[in-house]
Backbone as CSV, one residue per row, in Angstrom:
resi,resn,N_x,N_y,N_z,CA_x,CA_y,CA_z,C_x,C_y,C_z
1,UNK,0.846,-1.179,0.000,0.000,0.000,0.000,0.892,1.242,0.000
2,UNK,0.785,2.388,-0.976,1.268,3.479,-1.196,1.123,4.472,0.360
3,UNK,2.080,4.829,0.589,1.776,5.774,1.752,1.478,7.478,0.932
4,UNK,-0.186,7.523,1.907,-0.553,8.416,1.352,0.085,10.073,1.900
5,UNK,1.593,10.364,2.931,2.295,11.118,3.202,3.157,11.862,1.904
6,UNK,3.503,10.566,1.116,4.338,11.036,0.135,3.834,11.816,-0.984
7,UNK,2.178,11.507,-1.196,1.572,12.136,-1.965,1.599,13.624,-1.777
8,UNK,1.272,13.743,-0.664,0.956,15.389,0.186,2.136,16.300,-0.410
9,UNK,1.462,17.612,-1.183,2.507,18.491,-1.238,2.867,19.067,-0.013
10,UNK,3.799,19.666,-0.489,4.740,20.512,1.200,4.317,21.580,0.796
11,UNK,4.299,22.529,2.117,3.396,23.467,2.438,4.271,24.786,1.482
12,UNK,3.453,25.273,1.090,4.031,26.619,0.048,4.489,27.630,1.678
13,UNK,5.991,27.847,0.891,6.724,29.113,1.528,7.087,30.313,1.178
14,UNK,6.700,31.464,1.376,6.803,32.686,1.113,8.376,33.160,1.708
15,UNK,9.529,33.397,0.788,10.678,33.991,1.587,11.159,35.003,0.972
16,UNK,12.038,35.516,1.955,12.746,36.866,1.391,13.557,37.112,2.192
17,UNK,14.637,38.137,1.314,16.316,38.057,2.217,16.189,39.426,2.237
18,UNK,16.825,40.399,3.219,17.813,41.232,3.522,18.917,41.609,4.069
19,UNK,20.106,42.720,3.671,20.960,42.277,4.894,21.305,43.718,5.065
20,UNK,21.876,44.064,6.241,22.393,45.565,6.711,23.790,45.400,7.060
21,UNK,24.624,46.417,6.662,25.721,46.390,6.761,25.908,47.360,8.088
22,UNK,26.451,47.551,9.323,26.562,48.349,10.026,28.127,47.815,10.708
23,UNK,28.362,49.118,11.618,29.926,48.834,12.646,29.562,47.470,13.677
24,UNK,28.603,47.639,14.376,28.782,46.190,15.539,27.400,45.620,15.157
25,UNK,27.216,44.827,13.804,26.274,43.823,13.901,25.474,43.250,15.236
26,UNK,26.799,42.649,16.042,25.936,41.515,17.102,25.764,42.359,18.253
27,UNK,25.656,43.941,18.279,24.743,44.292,19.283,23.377,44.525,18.926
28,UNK,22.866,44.800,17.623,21.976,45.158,16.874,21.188,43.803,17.201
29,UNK,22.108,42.580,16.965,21.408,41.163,16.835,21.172,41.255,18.400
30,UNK,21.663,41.416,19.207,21.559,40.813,20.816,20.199,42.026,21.061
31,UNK,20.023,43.315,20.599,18.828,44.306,20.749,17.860,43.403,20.197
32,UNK,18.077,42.946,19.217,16.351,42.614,18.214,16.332,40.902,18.634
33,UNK,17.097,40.227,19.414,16.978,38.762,20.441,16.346,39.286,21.734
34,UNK,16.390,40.464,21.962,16.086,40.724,23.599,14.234,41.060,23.361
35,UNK,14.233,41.795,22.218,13.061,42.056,21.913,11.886,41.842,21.453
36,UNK,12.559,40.394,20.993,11.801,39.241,20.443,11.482,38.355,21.711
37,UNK,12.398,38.367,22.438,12.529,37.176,23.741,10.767,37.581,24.359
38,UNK,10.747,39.112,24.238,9.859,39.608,25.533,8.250,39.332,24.986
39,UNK,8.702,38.910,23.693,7.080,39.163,22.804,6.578,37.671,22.190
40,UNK,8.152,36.696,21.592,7.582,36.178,20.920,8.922,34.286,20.800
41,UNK,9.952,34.644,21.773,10.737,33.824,21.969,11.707,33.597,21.056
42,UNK,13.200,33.366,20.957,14.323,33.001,19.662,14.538,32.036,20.301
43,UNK,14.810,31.089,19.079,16.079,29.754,19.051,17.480,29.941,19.057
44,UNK,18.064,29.966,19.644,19.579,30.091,19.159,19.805,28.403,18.209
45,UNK,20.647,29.194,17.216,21.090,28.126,16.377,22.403,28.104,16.246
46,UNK,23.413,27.593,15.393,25.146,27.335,15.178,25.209,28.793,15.115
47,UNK,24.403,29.296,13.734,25.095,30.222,12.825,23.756,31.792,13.171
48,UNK,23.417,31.818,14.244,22.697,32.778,14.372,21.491,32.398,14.963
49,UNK,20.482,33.145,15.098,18.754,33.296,15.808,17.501,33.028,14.736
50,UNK,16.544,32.140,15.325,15.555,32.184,14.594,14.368,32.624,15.174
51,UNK,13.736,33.691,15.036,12.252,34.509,15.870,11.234,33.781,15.069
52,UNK,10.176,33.010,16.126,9.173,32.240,15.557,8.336,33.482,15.534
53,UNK,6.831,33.292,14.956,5.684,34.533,14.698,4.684,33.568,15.012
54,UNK,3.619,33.990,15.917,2.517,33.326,16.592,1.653,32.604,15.606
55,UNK,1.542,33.588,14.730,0.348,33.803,13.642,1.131,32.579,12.952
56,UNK,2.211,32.400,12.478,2.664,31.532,11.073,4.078,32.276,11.271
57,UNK,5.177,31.288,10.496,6.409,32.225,10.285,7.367,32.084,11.057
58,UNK,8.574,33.041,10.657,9.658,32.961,11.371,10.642,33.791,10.591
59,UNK,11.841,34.933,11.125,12.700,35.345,10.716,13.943,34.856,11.047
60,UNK,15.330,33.975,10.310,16.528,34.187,10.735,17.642,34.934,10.716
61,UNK,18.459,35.537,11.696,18.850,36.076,11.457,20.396,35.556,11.980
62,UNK,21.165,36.458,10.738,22.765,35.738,11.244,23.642,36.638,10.525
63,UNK,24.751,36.683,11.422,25.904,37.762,11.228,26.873,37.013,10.208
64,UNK,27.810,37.753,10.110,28.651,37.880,8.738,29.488,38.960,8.898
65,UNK,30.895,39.188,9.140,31.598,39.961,9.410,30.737,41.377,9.663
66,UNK,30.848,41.824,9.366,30.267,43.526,9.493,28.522,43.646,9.032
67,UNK,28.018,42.475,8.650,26.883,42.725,7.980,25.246,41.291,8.550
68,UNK,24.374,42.006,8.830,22.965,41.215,9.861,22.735,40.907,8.077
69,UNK,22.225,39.450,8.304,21.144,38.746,6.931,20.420,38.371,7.944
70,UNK,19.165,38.830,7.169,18.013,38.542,7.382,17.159,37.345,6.340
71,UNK,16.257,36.497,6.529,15.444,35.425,5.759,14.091,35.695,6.938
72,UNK,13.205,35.779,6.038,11.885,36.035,6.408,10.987,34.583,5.986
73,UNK,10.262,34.287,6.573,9.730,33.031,5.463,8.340,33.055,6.541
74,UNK,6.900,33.051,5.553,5.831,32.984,5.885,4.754,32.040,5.104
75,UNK,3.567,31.734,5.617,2.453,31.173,4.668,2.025,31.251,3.957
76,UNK,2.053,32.433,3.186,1.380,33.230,2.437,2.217,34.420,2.363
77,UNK,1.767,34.949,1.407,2.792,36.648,1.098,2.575,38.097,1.908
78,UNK,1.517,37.426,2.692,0.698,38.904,3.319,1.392,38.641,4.910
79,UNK,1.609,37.049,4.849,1.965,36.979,6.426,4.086,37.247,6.168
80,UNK,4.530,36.914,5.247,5.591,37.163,4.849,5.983,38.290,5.219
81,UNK,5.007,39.378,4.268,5.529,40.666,4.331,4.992,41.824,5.895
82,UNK,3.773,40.962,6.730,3.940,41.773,8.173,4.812,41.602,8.791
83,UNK,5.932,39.890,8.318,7.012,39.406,9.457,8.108,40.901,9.256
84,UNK,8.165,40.426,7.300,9.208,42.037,7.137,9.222,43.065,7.740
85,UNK,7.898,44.117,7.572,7.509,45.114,8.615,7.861,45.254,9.822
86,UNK,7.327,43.481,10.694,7.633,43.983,12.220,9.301,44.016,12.214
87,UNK,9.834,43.873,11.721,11.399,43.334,11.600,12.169,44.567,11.236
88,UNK,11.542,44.861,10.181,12.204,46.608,9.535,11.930,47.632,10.600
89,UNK,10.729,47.495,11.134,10.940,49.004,12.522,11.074,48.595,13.726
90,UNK,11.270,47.246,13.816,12.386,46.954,15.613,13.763,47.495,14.916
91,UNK,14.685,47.155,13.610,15.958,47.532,13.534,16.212,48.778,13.342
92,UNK,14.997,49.696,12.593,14.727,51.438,12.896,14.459,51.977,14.402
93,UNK,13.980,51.267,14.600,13.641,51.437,16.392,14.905,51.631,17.544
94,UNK,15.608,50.322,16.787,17.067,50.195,17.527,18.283,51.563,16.966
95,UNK,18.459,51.675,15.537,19.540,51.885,15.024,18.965,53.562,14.562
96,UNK,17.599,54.093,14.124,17.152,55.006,12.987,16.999,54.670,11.889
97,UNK,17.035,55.918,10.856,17.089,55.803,9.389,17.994,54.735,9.232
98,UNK,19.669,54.705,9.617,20.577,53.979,8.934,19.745,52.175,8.677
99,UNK,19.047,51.734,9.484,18.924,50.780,9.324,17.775,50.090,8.484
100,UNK,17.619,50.944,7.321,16.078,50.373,6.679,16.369,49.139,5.504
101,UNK,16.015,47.968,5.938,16.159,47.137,5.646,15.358,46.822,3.899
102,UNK,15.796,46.850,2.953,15.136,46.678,1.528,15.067,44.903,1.416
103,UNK,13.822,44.276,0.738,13.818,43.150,1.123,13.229,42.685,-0.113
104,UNK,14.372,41.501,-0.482,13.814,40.835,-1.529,13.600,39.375,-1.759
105,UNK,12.277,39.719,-2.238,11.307,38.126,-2.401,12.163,36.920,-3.094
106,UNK,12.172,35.929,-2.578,12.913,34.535,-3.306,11.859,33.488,-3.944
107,UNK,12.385,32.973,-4.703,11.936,32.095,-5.492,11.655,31.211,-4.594
């Protein structure tokens, strides 16, 4: 008998990358981990943080010499792009103007 698991498509993912180049990345990252902690909980992983989203979702984020990447990935494109939003004005929140994150959709 065919297992009917393998049939099942996998769930459509909405993603998108940004990254900011600034002087001390991993205080920026340890601000937007503290701020997530209070609202919505991070994973620490090898290579950086992953912020789950109640609704659906999740942003990772991970350093790179001088520069925060961001990956956004949601259910849909509408929940995608509020993760972006809340994400773009915690790092305006933290940093100002310098930090406006431009974000582009992946295949």
């Amino acid at each position: 008998m065919a297992s009917t698991f393998d049939a099942a498509p996998e769930g459509v993912r909405e993603r998108s990358t940004a990254s900011l180049t600034i002087s001390d990345p991993k205080v920026l990252l340890e601000k937007l981990v503290e701020e997530a902690n209070k609202h919505r909980g991070a994973l620490r992983e090898q290579d950086g943080y992953t912020i789950p989203f109640r609704e659906g979702g999740l942003v990772r984020i991970r350093v790179e010499g001088g520069t925060l990447h961001f990956t956004a990935e949601g259910p849909t494109v509408e929940r995608r792009e509020h993760i972006e939003r809340t994400v773009s004005e915690l790092a305006i929140s933290q940093l100002g103007d310098e930090a406006v994150l431009s974000w582009q959709p992946q295949a």
